[in-house]
PDB file of C-alpha atoms and ligand atoms in Angstrom:
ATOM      1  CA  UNK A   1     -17.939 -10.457  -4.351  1.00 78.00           C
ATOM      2  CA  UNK A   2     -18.113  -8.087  -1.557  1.00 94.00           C
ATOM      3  CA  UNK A   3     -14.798  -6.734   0.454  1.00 97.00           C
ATOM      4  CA  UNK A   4     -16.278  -8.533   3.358  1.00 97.00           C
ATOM      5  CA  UNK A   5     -15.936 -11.891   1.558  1.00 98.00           C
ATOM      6  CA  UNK A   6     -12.450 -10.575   0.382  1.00 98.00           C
ATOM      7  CA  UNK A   7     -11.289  -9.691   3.725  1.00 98.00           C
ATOM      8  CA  UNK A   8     -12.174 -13.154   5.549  1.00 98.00           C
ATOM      9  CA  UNK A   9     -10.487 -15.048   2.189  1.00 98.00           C
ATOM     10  CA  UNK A  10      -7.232 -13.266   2.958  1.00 98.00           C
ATOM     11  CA  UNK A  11      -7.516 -13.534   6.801  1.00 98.00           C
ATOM     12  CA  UNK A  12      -7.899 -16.921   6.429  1.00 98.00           C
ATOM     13  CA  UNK A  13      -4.967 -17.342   3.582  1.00 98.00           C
ATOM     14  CA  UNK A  14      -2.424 -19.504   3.775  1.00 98.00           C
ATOM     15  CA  UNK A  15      -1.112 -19.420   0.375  1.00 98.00           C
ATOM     16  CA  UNK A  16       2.447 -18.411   1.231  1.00 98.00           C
ATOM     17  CA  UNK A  17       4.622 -19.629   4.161  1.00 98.00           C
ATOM     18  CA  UNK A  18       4.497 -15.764   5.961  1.00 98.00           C
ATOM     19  CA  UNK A  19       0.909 -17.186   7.790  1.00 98.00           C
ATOM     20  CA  UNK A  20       2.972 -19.115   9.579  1.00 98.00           C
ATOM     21  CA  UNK A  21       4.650 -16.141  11.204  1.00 97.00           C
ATOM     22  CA  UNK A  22       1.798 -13.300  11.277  1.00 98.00           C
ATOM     23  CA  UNK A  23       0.410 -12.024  14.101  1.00 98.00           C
ATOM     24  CA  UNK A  24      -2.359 -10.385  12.344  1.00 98.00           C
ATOM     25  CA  UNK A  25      -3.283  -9.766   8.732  1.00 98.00           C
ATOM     26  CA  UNK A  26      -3.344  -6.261   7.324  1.00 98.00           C
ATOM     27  CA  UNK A  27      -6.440  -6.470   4.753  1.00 98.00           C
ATOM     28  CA  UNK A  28      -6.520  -2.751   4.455  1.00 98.00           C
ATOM     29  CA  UNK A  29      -8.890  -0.076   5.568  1.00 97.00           C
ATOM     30  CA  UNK A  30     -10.472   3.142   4.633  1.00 97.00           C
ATOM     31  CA  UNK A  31     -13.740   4.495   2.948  1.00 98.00           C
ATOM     32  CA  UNK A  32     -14.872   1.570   0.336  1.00 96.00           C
ATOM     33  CA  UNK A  33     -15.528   4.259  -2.030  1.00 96.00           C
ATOM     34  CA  UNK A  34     -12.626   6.144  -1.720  1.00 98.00           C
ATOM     35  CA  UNK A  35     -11.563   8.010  -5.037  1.00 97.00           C
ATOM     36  CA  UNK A  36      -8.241   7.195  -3.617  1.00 98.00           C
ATOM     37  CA  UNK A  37      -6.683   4.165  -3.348  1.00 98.00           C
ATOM     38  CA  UNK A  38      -2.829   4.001  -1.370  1.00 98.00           C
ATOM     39  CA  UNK A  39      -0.739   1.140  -1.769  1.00 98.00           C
ATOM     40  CA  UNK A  40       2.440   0.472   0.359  1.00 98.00           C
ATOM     41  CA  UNK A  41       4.568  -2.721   0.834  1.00 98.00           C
ATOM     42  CA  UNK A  42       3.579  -4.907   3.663  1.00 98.00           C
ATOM     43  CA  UNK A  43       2.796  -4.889   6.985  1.00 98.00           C
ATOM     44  CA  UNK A  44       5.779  -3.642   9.165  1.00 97.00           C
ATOM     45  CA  UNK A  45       5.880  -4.471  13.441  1.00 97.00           C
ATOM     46  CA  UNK A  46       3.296  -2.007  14.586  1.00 97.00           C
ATOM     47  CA  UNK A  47       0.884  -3.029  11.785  1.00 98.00           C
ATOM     48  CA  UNK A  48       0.982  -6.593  12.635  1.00 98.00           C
ATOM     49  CA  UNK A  49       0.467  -6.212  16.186  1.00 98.00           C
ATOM     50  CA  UNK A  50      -2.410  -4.122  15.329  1.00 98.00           C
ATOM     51  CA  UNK A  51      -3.428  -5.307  12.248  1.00 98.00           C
ATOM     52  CA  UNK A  52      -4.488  -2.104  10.407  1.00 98.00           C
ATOM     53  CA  UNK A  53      -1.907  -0.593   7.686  1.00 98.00           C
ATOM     54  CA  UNK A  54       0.478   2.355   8.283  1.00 98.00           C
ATOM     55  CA  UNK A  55      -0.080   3.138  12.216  1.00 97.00           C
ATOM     56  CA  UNK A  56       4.053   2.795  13.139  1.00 95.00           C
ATOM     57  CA  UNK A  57       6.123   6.144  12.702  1.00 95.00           C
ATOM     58  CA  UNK A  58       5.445   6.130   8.812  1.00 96.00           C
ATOM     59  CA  UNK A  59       2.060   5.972   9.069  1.00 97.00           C
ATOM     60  CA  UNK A  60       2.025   9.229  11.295  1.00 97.00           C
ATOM     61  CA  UNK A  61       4.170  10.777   8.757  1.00 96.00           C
ATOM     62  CA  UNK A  62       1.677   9.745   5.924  1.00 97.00           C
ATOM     63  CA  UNK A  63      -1.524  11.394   8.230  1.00 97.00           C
ATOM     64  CA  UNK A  64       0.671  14.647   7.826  1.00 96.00           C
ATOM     65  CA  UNK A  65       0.829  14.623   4.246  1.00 95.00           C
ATOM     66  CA  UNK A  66      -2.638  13.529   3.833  1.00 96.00           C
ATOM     67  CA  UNK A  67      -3.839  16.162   6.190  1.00 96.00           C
ATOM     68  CA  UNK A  68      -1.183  18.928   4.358  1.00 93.00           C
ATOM     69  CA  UNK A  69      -3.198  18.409   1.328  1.00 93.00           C
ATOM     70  CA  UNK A  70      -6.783  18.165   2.269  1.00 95.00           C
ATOM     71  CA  UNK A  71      -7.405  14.634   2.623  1.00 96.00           C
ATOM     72  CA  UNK A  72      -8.085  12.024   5.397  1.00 96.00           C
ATOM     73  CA  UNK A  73      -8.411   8.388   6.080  1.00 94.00           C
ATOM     74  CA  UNK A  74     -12.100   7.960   7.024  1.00 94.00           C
ATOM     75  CA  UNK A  75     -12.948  10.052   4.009  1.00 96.00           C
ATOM     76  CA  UNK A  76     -10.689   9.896   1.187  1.00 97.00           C
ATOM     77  CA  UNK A  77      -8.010   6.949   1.207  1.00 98.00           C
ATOM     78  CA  UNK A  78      -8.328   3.458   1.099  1.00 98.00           C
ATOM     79  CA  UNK A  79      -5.043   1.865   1.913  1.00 98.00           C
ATOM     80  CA  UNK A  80      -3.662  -1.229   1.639  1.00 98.00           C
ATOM     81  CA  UNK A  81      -0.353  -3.693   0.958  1.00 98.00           C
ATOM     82  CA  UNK A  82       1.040  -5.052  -1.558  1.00 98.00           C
ATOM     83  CA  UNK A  83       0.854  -8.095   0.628  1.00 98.00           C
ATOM     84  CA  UNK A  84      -1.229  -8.870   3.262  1.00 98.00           C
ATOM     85  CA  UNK A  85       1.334  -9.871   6.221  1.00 98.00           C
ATOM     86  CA  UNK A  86       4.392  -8.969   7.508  1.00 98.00           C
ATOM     87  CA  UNK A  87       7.540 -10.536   6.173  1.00 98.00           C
ATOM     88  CA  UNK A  88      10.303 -11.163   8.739  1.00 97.00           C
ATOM     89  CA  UNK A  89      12.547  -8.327  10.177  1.00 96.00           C
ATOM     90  CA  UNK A  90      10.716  -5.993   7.422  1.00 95.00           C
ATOM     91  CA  UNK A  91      12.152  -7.747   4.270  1.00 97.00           C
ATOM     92  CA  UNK A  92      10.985  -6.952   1.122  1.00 97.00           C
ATOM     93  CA  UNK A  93       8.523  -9.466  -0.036  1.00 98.00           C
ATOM     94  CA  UNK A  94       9.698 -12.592  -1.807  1.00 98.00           C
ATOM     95  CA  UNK A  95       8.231 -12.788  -5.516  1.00 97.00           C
ATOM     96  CA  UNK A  96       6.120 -16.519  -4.334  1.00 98.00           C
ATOM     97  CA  UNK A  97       4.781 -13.794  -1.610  1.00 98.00           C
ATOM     98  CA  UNK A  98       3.590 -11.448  -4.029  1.00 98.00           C
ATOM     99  CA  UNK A  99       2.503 -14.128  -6.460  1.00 98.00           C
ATOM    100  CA  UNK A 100       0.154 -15.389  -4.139  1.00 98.00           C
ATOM    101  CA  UNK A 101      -0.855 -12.306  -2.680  1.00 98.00           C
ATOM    102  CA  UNK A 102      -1.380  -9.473  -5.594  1.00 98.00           C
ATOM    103  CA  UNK A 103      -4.684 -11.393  -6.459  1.00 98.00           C
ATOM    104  CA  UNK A 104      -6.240  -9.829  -3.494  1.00 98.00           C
ATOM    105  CA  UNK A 105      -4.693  -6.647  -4.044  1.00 98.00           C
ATOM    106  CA  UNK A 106      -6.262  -6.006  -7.589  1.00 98.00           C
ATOM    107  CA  UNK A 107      -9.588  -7.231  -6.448  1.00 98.00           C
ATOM    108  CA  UNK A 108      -9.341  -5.148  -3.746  1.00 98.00           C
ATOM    109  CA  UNK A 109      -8.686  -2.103  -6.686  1.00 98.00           C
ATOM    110  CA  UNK A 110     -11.747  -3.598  -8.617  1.00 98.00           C
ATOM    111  CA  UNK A 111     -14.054  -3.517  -5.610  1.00 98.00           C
ATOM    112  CA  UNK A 112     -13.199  -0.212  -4.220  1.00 98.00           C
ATOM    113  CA  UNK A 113     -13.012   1.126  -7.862  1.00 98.00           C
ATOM    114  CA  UNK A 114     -11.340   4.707  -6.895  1.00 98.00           C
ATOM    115  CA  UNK A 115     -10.085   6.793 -10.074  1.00 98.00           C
ATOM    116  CA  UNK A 116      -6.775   7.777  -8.994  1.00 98.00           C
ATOM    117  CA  UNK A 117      -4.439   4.784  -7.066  1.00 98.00           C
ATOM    118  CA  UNK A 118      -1.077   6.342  -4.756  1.00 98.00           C
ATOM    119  CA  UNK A 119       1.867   3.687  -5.190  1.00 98.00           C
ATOM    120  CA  UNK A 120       4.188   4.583  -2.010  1.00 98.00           C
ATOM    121  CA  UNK A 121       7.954   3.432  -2.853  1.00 97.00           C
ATOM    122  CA  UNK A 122       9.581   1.533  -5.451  1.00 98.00           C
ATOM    123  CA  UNK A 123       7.758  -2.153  -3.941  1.00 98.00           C
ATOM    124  CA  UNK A 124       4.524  -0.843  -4.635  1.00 98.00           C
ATOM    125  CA  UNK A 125       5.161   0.142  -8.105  1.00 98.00           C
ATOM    126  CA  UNK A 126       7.513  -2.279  -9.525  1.00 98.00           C
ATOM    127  CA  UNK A 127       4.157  -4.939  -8.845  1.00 98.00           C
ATOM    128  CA  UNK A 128       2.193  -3.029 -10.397  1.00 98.00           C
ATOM    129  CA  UNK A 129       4.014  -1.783 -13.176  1.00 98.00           C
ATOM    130  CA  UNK A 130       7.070  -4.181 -13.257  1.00 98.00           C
ATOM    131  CA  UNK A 131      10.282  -4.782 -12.345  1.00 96.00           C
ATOM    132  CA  UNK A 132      11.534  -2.124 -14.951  1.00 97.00           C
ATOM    133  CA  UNK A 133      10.559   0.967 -13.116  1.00 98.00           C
ATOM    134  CA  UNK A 134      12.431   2.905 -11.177  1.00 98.00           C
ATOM    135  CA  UNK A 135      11.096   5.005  -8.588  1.00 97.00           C
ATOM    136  CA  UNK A 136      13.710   7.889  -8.581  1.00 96.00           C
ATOM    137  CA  UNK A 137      12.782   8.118 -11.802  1.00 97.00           C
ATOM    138  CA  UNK A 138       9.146   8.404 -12.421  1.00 97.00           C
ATOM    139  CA  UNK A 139       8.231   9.563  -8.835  1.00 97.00           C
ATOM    140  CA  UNK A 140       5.484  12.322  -8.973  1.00 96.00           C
ATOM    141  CA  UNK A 141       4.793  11.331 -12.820  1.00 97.00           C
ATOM    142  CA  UNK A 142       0.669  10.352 -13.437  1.00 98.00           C
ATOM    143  CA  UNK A 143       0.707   6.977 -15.249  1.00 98.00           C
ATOM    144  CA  UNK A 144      -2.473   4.763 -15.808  1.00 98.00           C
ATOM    145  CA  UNK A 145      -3.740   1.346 -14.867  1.00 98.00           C
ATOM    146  CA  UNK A 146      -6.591   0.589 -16.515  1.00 96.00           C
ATOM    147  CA  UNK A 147      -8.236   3.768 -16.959  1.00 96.00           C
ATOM    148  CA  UNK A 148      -7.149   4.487 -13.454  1.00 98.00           C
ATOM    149  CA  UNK A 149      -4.883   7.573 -12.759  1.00 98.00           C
ATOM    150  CA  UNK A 150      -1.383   6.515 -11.030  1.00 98.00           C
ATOM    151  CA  UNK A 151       1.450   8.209  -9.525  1.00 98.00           C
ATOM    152  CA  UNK A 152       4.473   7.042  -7.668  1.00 98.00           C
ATOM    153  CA  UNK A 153       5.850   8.533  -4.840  1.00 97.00           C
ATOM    154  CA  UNK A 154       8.407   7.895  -2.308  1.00 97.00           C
ATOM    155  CA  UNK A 155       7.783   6.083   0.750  1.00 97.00           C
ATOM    156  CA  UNK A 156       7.045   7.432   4.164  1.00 97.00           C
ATOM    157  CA  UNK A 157       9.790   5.534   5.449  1.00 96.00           C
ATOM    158  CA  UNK A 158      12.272   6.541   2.636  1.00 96.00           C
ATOM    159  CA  UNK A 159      11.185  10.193   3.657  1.00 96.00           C
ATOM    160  CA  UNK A 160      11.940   9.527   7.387  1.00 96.00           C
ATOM    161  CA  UNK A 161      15.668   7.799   6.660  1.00 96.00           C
ATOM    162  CA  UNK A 162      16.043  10.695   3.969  1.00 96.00           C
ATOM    163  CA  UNK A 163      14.627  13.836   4.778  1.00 94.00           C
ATOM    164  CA  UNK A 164      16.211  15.542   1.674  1.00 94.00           C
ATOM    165  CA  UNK A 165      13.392  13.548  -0.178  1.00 93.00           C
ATOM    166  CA  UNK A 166      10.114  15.402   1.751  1.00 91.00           C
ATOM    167  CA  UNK A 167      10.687  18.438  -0.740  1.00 89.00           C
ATOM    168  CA  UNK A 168       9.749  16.338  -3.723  1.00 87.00           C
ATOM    169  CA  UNK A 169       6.853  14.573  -1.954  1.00 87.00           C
ATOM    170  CA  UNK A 170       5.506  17.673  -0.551  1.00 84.00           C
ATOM    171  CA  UNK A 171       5.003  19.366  -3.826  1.00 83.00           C
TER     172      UNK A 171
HETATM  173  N1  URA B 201       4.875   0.355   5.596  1.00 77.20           N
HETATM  174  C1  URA B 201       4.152  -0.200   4.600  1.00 77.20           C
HETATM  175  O1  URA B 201       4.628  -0.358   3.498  1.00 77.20           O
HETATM  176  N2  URA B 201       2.898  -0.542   4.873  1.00 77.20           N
HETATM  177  C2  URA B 201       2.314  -0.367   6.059  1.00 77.20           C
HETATM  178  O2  URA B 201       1.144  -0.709   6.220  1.00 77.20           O
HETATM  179  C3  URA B 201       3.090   0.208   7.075  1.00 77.20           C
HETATM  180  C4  URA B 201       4.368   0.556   6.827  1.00 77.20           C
HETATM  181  N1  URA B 202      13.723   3.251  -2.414  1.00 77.20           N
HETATM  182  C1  URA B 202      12.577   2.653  -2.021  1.00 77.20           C
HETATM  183  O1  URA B 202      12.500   1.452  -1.817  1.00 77.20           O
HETATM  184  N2  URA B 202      11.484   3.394  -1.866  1.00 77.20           N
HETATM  185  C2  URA B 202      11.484   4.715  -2.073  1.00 77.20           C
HETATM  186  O2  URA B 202      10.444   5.321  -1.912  1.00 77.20           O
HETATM  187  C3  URA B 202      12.687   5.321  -2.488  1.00 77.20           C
HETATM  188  C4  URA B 202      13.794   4.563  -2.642  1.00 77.20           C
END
């Protein structure tokens, strides 16, 4: 299958009850053979309005770090959700949410195929590593997903409500 096919399956989803309330889908964006593959939460205001992930006040705060360490979006990343549209007033996503959409998600991994994946904040990594793991905890550590290099990190917006955190990230 090609992300094309992948992206117009997910526009078109309505698997879970938040496609009644989207404005616009975030599939994700970024080179489609990015060695590095960033995965948030969901889609907050600015993204569903626009429909492209991480372009609200975290997003510009994720540019700098990107851009502090060599890397950009065109070139690098490829970043995406762990689900696809916005949940209401920013909630964190319902497990029927995430059922439905972390299908997409890991053929989205498959089809991009980049060695190292970026798990920003403790909703990105307890789907994919489970409900066990605590992101103050292993923040910064490399884990693997099938043969793929992983690390945790904080998430913009945790950064932004808690600047004491940026030190961490930074390094
Ligand atoms: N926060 C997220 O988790 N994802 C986005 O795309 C934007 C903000
Ligand atoms: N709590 C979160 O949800 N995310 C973080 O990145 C840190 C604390």
């Amino acid at each position: 299958m090609l992300l094309e096919e992948l992206k117009k399956q997910v526009i078109n989803c309505k698997k879970c009850s938040l496609s009644e309330t989207v404005n616009n889908v975030v599939f994700g964006e970024g080179n489609r053979h990015a060695p590095i593959f960033i995965i948030a939460e969901a889609p907050g205001k600015d993204e569903d309005l626009q429909g492209r992930p991480f372009v609200g006040k975290s997003g510009q705060l994720l540019d700098k770090i990107l851009d502090a360490s060599g890397f950009n979006r065109t070139d690098h990343v490829y970043i995406s959700n762990i689900i696809k549209c916005r949940p209401p007033n920013n909630r964190t996503p319902f497990s029927d949410e995430t059922d439905s959409c972390m299908p997409y998600l890991l053929k989205q991994i498959e089809l991009i195929d980049p060695s190292i994946i970026i798990m920003l904040g403790a909703t990105a990594l307890k789907n994919m590593f489970g409900t066990h793991m605590k992101i103050t905890k292993v923040r910064g550590q490399w884990l693997t997903y099938n043969n793929r290099l992983a690390m945790p990190v904080f998430h913009p917006a945790a950064l932004l409500r808690n600047p004491a955190l940026k030190r961490e990230t930074w390094e």
